[in-house]
Every structure is written in structure tokens, then in C-alpha cells.
mmCIF file of C-alpha atoms in Angstrom:
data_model
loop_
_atom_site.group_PDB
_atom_site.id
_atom_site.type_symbol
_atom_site.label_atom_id
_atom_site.label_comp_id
_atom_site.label_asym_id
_atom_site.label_seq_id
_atom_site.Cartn_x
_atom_site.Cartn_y
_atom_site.Cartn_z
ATOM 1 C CA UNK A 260 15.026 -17.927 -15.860
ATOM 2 C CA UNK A 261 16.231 -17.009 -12.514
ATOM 3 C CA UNK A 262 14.102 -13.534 -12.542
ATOM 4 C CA UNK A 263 10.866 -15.392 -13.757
ATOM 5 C CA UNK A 264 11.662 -18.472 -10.702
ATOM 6 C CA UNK A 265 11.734 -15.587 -8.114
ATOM 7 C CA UNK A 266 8.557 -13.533 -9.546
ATOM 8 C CA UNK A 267 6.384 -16.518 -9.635
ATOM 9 C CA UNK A 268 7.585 -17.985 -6.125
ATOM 10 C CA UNK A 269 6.665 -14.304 -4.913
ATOM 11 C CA UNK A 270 3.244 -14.298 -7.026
ATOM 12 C CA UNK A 271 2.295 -17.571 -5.254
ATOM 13 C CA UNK A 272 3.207 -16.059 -1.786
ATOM 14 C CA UNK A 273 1.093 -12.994 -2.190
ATOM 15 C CA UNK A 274 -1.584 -15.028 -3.284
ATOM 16 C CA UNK A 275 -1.301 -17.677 -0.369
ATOM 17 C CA UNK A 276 -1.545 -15.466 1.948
ATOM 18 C CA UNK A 277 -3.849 -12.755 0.306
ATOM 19 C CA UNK A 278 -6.628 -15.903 0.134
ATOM 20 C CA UNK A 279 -5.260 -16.868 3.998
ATOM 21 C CA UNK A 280 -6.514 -13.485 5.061
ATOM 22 C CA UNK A 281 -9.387 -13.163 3.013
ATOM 23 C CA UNK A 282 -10.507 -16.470 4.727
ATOM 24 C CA UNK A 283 -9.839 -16.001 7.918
ATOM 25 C CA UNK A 284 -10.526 -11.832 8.115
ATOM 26 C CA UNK A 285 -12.156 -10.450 5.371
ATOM 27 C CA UNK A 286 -11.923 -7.252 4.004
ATOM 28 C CA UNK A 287 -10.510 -4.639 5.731
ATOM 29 C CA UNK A 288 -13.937 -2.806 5.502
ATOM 30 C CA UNK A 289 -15.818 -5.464 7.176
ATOM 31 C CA UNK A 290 -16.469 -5.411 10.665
ATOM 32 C CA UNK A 291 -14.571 -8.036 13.265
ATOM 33 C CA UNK A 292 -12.114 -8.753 10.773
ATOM 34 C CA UNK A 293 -9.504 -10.891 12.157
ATOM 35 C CA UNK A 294 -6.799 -8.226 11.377
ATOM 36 C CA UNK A 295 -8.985 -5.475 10.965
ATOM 37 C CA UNK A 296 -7.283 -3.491 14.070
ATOM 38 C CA UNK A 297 -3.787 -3.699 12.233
ATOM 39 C CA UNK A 298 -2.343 -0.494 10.687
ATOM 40 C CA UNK A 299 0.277 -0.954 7.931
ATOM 41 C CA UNK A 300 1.832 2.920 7.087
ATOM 42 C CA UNK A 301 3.738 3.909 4.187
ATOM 43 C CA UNK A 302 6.214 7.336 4.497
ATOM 44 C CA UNK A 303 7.656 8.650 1.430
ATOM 45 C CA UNK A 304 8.594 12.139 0.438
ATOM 46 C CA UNK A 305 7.925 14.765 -2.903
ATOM 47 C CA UNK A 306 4.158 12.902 -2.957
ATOM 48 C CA UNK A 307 3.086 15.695 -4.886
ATOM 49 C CA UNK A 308 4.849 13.526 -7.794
ATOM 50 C CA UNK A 309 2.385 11.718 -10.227
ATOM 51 C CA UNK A 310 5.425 8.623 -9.842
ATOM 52 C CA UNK A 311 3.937 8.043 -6.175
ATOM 53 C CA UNK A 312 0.268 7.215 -7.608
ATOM 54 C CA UNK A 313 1.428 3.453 -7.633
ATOM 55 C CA UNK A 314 2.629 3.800 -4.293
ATOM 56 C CA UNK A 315 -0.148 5.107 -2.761
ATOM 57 C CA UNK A 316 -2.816 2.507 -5.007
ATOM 58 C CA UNK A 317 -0.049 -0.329 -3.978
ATOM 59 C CA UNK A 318 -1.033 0.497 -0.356
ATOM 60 C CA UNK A 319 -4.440 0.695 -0.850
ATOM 61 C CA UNK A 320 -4.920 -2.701 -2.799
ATOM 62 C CA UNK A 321 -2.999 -4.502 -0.004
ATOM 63 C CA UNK A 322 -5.265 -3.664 2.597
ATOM 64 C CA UNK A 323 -7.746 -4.715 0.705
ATOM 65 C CA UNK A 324 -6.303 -8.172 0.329
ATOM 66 C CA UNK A 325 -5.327 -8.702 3.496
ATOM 67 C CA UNK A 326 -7.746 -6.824 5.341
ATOM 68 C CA UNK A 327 -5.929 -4.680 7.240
ATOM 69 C CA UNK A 328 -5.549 -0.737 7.889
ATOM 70 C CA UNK A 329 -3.452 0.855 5.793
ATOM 71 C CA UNK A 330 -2.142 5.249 5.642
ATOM 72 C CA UNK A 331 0.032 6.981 2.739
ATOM 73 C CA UNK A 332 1.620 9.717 4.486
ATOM 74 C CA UNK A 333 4.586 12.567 4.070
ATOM 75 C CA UNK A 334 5.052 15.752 2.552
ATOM 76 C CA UNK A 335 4.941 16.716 -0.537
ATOM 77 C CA UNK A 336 8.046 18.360 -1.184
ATOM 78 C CA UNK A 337 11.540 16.603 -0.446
ATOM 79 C CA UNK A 338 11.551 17.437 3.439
ATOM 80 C CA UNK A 339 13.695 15.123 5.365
ATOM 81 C CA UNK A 340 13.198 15.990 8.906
ATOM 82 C CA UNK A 341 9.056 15.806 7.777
ATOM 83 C CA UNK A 342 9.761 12.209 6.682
ATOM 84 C CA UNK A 343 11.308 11.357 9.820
ATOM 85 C CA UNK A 344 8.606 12.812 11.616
ATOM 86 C CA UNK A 345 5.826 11.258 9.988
ATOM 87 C CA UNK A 346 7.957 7.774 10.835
ATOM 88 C CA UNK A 347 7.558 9.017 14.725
ATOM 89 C CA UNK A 348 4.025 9.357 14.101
ATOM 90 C CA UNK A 349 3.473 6.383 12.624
ATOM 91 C CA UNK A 350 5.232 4.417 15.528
ATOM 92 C CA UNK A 351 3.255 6.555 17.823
ATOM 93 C CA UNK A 352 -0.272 5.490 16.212
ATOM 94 C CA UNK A 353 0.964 2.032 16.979
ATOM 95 C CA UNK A 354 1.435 0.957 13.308
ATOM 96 C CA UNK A 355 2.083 -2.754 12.923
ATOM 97 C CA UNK A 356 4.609 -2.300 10.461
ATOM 98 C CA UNK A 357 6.045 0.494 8.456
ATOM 99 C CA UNK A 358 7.136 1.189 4.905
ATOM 100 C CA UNK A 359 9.711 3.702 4.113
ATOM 101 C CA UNK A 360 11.138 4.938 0.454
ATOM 102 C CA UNK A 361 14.894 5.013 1.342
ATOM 103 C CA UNK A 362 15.258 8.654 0.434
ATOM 104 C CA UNK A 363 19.003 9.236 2.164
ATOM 105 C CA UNK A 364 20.766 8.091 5.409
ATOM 106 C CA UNK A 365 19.159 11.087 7.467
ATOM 107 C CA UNK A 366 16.730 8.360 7.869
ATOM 108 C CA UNK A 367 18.398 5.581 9.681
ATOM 109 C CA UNK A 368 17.667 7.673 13.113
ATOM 110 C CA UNK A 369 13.826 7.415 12.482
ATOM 111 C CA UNK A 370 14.082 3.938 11.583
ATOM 112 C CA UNK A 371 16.377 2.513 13.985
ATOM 113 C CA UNK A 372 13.769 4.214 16.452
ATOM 114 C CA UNK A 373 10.932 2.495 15.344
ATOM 115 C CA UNK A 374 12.144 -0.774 15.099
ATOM 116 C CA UNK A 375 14.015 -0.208 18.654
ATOM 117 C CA UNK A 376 10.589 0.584 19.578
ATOM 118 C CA UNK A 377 9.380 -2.819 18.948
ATOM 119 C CA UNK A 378 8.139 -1.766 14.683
ATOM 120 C CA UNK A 379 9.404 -3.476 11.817
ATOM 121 C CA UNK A 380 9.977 -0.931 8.788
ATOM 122 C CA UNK A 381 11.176 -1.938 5.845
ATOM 123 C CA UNK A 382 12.528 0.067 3.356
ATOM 124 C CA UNK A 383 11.250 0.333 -0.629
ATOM 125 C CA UNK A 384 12.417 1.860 -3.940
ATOM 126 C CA UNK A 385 15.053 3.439 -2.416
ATOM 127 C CA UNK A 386 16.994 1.410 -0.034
ATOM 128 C CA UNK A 387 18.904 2.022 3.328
ATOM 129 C CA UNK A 388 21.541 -0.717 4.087
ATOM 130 C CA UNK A 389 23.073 0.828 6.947
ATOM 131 C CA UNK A 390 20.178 1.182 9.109
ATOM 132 C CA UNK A 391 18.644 -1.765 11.013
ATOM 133 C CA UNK A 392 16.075 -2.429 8.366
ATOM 134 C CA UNK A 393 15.307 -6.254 7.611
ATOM 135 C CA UNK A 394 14.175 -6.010 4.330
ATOM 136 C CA UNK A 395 14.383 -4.200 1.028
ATOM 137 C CA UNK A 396 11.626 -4.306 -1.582
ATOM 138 C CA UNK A 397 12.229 -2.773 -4.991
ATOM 139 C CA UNK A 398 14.118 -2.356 -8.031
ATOM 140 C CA UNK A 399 17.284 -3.555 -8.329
ATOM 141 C CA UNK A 400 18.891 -0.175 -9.470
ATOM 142 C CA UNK A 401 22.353 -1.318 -10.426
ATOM 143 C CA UNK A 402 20.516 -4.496 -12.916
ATOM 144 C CA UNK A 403 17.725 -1.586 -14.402
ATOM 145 C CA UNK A 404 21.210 0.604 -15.032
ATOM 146 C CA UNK A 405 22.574 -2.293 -16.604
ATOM 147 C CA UNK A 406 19.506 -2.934 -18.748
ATOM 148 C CA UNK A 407 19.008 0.669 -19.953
ATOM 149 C CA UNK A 408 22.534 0.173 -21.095
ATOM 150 C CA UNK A 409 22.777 -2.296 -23.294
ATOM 151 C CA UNK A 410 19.371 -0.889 -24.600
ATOM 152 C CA UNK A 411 21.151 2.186 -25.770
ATOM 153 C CA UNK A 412 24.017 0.717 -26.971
ATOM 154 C CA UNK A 413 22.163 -1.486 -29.423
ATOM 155 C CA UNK A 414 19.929 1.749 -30.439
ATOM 156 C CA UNK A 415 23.307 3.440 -30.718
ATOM 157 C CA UNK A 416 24.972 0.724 -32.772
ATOM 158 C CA UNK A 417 27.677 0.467 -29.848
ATOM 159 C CA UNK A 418 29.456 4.042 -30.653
ATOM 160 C CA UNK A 419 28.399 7.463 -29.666
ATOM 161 C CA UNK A 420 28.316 10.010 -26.707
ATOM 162 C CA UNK A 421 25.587 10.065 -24.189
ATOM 163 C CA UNK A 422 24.590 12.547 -21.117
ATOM 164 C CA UNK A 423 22.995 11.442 -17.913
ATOM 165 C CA UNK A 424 20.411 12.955 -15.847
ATOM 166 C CA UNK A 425 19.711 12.179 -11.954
ATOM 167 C CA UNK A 426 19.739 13.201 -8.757
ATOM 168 C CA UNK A 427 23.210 12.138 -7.125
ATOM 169 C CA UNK A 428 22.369 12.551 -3.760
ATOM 170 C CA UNK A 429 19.855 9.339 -4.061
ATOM 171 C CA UNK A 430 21.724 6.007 -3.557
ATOM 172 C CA UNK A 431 19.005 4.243 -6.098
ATOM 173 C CA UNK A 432 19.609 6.833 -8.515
ATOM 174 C CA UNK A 433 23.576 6.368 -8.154
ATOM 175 C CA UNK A 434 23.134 2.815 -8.487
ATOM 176 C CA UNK A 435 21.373 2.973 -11.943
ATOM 177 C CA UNK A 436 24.042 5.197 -12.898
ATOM 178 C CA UNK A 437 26.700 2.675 -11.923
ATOM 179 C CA UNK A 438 24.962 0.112 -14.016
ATOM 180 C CA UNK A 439 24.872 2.288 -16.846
ATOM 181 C CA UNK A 440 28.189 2.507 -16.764
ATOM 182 C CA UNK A 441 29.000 -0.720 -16.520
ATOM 183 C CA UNK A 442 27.040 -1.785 -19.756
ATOM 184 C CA UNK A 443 29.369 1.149 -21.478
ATOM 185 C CA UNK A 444 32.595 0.370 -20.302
ATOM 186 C CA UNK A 445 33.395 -2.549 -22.678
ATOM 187 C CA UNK A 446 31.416 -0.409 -25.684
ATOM 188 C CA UNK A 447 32.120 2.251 -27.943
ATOM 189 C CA UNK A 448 29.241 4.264 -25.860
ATOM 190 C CA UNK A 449 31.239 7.266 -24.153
ATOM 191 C CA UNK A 450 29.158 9.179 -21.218
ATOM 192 C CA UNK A 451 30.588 12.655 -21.900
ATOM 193 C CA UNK A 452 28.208 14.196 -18.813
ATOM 194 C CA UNK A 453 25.796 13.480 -15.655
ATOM 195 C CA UNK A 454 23.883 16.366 -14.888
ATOM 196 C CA UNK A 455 21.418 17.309 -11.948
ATOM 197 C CA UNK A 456 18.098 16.849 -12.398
ATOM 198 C CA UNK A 457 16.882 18.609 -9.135
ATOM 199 C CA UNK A 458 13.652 17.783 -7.895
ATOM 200 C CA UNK A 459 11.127 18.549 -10.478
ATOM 201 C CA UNK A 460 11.077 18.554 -14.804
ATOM 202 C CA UNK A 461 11.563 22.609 -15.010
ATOM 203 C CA UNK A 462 15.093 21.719 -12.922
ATOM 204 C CA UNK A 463 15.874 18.702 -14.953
ATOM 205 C CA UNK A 464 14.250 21.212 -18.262
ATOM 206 C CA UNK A 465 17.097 23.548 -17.146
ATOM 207 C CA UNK A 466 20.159 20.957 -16.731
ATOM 208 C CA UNK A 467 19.121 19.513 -20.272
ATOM 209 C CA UNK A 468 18.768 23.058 -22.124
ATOM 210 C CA UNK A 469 22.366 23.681 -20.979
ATOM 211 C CA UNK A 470 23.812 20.037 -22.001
ATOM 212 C CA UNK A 471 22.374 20.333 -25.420
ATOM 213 C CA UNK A 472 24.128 23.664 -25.869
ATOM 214 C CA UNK A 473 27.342 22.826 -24.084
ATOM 215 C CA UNK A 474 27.626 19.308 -26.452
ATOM 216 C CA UNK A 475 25.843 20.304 -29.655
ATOM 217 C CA UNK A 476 26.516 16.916 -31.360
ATOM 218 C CA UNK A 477 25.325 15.004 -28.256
ATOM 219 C CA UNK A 478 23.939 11.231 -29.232
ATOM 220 C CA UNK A 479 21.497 10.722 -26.264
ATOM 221 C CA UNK A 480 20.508 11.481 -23.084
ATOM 222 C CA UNK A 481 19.123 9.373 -20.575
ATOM 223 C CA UNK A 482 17.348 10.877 -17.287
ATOM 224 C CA UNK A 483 17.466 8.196 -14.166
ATOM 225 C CA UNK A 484 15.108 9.337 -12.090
ATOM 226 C CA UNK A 485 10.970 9.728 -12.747
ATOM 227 C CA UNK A 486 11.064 13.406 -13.663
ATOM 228 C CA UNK A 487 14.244 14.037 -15.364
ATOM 229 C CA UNK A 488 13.233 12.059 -18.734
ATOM 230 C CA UNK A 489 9.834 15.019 -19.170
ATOM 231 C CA UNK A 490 12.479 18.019 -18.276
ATOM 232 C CA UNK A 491 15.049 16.078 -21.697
ATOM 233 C CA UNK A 492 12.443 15.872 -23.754
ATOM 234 C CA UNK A 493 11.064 19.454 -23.230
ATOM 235 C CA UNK A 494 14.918 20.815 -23.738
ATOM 236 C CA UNK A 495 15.045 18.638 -26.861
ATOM 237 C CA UNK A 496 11.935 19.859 -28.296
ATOM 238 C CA UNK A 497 12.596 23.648 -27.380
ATOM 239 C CA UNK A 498 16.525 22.944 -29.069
ATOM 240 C CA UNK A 499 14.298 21.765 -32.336
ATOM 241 C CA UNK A 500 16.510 18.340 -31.611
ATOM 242 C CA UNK A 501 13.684 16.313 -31.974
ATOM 243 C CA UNK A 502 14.536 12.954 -33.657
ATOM 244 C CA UNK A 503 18.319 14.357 -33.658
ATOM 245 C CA UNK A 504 18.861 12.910 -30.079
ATOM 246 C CA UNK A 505 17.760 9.985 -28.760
ATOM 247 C CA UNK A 506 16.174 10.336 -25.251
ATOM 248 C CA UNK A 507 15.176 8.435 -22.662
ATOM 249 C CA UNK A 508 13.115 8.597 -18.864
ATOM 250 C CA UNK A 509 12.467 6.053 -16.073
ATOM 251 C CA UNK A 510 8.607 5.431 -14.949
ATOM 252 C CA UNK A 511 5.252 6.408 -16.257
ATOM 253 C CA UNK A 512 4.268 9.707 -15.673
ATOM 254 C CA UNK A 513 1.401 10.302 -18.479
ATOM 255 C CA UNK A 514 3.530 13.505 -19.891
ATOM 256 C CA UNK A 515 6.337 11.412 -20.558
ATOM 257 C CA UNK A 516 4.283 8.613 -21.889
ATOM 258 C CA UNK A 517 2.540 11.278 -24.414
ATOM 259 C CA UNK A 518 6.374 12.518 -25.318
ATOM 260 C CA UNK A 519 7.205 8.816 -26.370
ATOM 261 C CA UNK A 520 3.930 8.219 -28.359
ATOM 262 C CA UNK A 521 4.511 11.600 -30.156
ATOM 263 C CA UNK A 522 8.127 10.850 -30.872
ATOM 264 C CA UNK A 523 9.723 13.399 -28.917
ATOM 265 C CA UNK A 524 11.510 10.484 -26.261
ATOM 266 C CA UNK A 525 12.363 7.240 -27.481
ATOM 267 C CA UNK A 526 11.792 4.894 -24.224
ATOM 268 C CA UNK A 527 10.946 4.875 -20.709
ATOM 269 C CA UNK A 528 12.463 2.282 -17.837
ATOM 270 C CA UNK A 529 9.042 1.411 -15.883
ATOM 271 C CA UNK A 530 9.633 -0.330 -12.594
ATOM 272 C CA UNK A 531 6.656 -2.326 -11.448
ATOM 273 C CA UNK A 532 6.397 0.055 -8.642
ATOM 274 C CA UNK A 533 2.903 -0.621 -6.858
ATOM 275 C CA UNK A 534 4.621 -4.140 -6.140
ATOM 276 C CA UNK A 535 6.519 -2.649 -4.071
ATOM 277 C CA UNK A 536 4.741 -1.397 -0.471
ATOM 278 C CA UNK A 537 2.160 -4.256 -1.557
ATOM 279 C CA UNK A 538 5.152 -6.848 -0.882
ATOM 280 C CA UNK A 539 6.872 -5.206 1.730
ATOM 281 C CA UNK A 540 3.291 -4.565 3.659
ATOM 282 C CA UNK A 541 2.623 -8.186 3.194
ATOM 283 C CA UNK A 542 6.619 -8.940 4.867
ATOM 284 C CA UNK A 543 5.080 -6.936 7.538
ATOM 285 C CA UNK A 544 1.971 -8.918 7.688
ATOM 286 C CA UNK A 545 3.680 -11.611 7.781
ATOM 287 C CA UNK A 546 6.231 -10.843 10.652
ATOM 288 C CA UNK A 547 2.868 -10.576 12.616
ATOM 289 C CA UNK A 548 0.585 -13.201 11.544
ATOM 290 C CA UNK A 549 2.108 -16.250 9.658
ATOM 291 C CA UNK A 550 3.371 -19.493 11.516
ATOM 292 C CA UNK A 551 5.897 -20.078 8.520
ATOM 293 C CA UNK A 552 9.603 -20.174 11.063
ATOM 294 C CA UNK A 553 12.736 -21.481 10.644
ATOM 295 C CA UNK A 554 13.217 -22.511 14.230
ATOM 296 C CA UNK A 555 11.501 -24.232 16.840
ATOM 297 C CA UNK A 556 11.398 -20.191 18.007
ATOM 298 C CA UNK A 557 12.625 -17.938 15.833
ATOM 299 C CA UNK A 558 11.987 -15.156 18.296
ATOM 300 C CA UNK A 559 14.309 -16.614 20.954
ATOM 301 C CA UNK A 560 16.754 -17.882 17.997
ATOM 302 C CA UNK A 561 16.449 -13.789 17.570
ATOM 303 C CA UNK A 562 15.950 -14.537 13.470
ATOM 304 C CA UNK A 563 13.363 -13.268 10.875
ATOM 305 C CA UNK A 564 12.582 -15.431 8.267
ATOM 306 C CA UNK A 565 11.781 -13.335 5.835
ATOM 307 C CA UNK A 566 13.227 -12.586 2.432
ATOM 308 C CA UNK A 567 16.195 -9.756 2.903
ATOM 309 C CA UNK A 568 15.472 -8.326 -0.926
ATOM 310 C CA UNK A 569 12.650 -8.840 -3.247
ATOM 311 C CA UNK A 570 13.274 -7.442 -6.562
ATOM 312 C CA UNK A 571 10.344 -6.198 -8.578
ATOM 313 C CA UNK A 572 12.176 -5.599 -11.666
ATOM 314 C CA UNK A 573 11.532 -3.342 -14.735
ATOM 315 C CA UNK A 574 10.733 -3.206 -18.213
ATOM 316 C CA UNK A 575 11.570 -0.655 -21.211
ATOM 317 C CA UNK A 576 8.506 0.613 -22.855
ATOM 318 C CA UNK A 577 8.919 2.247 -26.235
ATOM 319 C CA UNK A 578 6.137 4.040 -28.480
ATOM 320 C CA UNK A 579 4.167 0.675 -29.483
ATOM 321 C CA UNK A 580 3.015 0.562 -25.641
ATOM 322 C CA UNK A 581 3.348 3.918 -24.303
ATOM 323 C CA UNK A 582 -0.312 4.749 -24.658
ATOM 324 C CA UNK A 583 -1.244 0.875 -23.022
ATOM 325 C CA UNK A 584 0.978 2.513 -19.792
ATOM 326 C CA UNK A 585 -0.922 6.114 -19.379
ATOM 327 C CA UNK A 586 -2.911 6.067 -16.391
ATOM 328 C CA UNK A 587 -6.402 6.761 -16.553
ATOM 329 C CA UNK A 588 -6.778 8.443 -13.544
ATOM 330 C CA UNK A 589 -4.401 10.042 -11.032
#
């Protein structure tokens, strides 16, 4: 009840003040739009991903709504010191607000910067406590672990031994993990391994293969990250383990989607991920343009009232709506 109170209070803000600016500005294509000349920048890295589709259409569809500018930007591989950059650039192309995936804490620099430098970022997906961020928009990672966990344990009838894929590094990636755990500790579930997945499916292909032969009577294997649940079910496939271990992925990449409606993987975790830089650009927007305070002056009062975390939750999609998920373009 508490989930569905907070999505619909944050379904009637984005549609306040979606029809606010539509009103008063107009699409961000017309001319003289009333916040036409505002620039709302997302920076993310590995965009080469198909996971960062939803990102990128996220952006776009909030500009639309609002009327505003808005860029996708960073590289394409997992280049830290590019993604920093980029959030140098965007300050210097006097951005009104900037979105950042929370990659790792190499960040905070950047950020810190910008927002010293009078821009408000806030940070998505992956999130960045100890920088000066206001806000966090995304999945709650520890809650999804939690979830996927008491998923498998019904699916395993509470006993059996189960490997984990993800890349540690990632705090949103460690926090799913921790949930995980958490569902298992009071089970019969036993995590017997948590592997790398690297950066891409061959890695995660490569971590699998090697699980699979190390535990040869392995239950399941989950992969916690958007690429590491293609690279299990290509291992379990080339082990001839198909239907022998249960696997599962997190997000909708079409390959994965096509492994779960042919059987191969059993579920994926899909966050609602385009949510994201749509609410935390409209945060932004509203840092800038609404008169909704908490003071007489919240500027001098030095607060921000706006929300600290919006969770955009997650669902687990199994074979009966895998092919309703596949993308139709990329």
C-alpha cells in the first residue's frame, strides 16, 4: 500500500507540472517557450548498452513535457575520468540541472563541482550518498535484492544452492546483492558463489561457464546487473543445462527477453528505468521554476524542498510477458 501511495502521489506530480509547463511554455520545439532556453543533461557511462535506451528515451520524453532542452551524453565504454568530464562540460554549457548514473565515488569531485558552481545534479540508478547530491532517483537496490529473493526461494521450494553474478565495484549492484542475501538468510537457500560479471555478456558468458563447471549440481544462478543474466544463460545453454538450472537477469535487453520466452532463463528483474532521469529532470525543473517552498524563503532558510529519494521500483517478468517487454526499436 505504501509503494502504490508514493507512485501515485509522484504520478500526480509529474502530471501537475507536465500540464503547468505545457500551459505556460509549450513544447520544447516551439519557439518563445517559456523554458525553452533551459538545458537539462544526463551523464552516464557504457551507453553503448541496449539497458541505457530507457535512459536516453526518459530524457527525451521529459523535454517534451516540460518543454525544455534536454542532451544524453558520455562514453560508451566504462570511462570514469570521461564521465567526469562530460559533467564539466555540462556545467560549462550552463545546464540548468544535471543527471548523473552514480557509477562509483570517483564522481563526487565532478559533482561537488557543479553544484559548488551554482548546478543542481542529482544522481539516478546508481546512487552517490557521500557527495553533495540532493536527491536520488531510482531503484531501491537493497528492496529489488530482497524481492528477487524470496522469488527464488519459492521457485526453489526454500532449499538449494544458488550463484550470483554482478559487478562488485557498483554500490547498486552490492546493494541488490545484500538484499538477496537477506531474503536467504532465514531459508534453506545457500549462495555457494558471487562471481564477476565484468562489463559486457562474453565477461559475464565467461564467469558463468566456469561456475557451472566448478559446482556441477548448482540450483540457480542469478546475474544482478543488466548484462550478466544474457552471459548465464549463454553458459547454461553451451553446458546443455538448459531447464537443469534455473536462471535469472535484471532489465530488458531484447536477447535476454528472447532467452526467457524460449526457456533458456526463467525471469528477469525490470526496473522502470525511463522513470528515472524523467523524475529527477523534473526535481531539477522544479528547483528552477515551481513556487511550491517550505519557508517564507527557502533560499535564505538554505533548504530544498524536494523529495531526497524517489523510488521507481521493479517488477519480475517471467515467459508469459517477456515478449510484451521486447523493445521494438533501439
Amino acid at each position: 500500500m505504501k509503494k502504490l501511495l508514493m507512485v501515485g502521489l509522484a504520478v500526480l506530480i509529474v502530471l501537475s507540472f507536465a500540464a503547468c509547463a505545457k500551459k505556460e511554455g509549450g513544447a520544447a520545439s516551439q519557439a518563445g517557450g517559456r523554458y525553452a532556453d533551459q538545458l537539462y543533461v544526463e551523464v552516464s557511462a557504457l551507453n553503448s548498452l541496449e539497458y541505457f535506451y530507457d535512459h536516453k528515451e526518459g530524457m527525451r520524453l521529459v523535454g517534451e513535457d516540460l518543454g525544455v532542452k534536454t542532451e544524453y551524453t558520455g562514453p560508451a565504454d566504462y570511462d570514469m575520468n570521461a564521465v567526469a568530464a562530460a559533467i564539466d562540460q555540462a556545467v560549462a554549457k550552463k545546464a540548468a540541472g544535471i543527471v548523473v548514473v552514480g557509477w562509483e565515488e570517483s564522481l563526487n569531485g565532478a559533482i561537488n563541482k557543479a553544484i559548488e558552481a551554482g548546478v543542481p545534479v542529482i544522481t539516478v540508478d546508481a546512487d552517490l550518498p557521500t557527495s553533495n547530491r540532493p536527491a536520488f532517483v531510482g531503484t531501491s537496490n537493497y528492496n529489488a535484492g530482497l524481492e528477487l529473493g524470496k522469488w527464488m526461494i519459492k521457485k526453489l521450494n526454500n532449499k538449494g544452492t544458488v550463484a550470483m553474478l554482478g559487478m562488485p565495484t557498483l554500490s547498486n549492484i552490492r546493494d541488490r546483492m545484500d538484499g538477496v542475501k537477506a531474503a536467504f538468510a532465514a531459508s534453506g537457500v545457500k549462495i555457494v558463489q558471487i562471481g564477476d560479471s565484468k562489463t559486457d555478456a562474453v565477461g559475464s558468458a565467461a564467469t558463468a561457464a566456469a561456475i557451472l563447471q566448478k559446482f556441477p549440481n548448482l540450483d540457480a544462478m542469478m546475474g544482478i546487473d543488466s548484462h550478466s543474466g544474457l552471459g548465464i544463460g549463454n553458459a547454461i545453454k553451451e553446458a546443455g543445462k538448459v531447464g537443469k538450472v534455473l536462471a535469472t537477469g535484471f532489465d530488458r535487453d531484447n536477447s535476454l527477453l528472447e532467452l526467457i520466452d524460449e526457456g533458456v532463463v526463467t525471469a528477469t528483474v525490470v526496473q522502470r528505468t525511463a522513470l528515472m532521469p524523467y523524475y529527477a529532470t523534473l526535481i531539477l525543473w522544479q528547483l528552477h521554476n515551481s513556487k511550491v517552498a517550505l519557508t517564507e524563503d527557502d533560499k535564505t532558510a538554505k533548504v530544498l524542498n524536494i523529495p531526497g529519494f524517489v523510488d521507481t521500483g521493479v517488477m519480475i517478468v517471467e515467459k508469459e510477458q517477456a515478449k510484451a517487454f521486447m523493445r521494438t526499436k533501439k
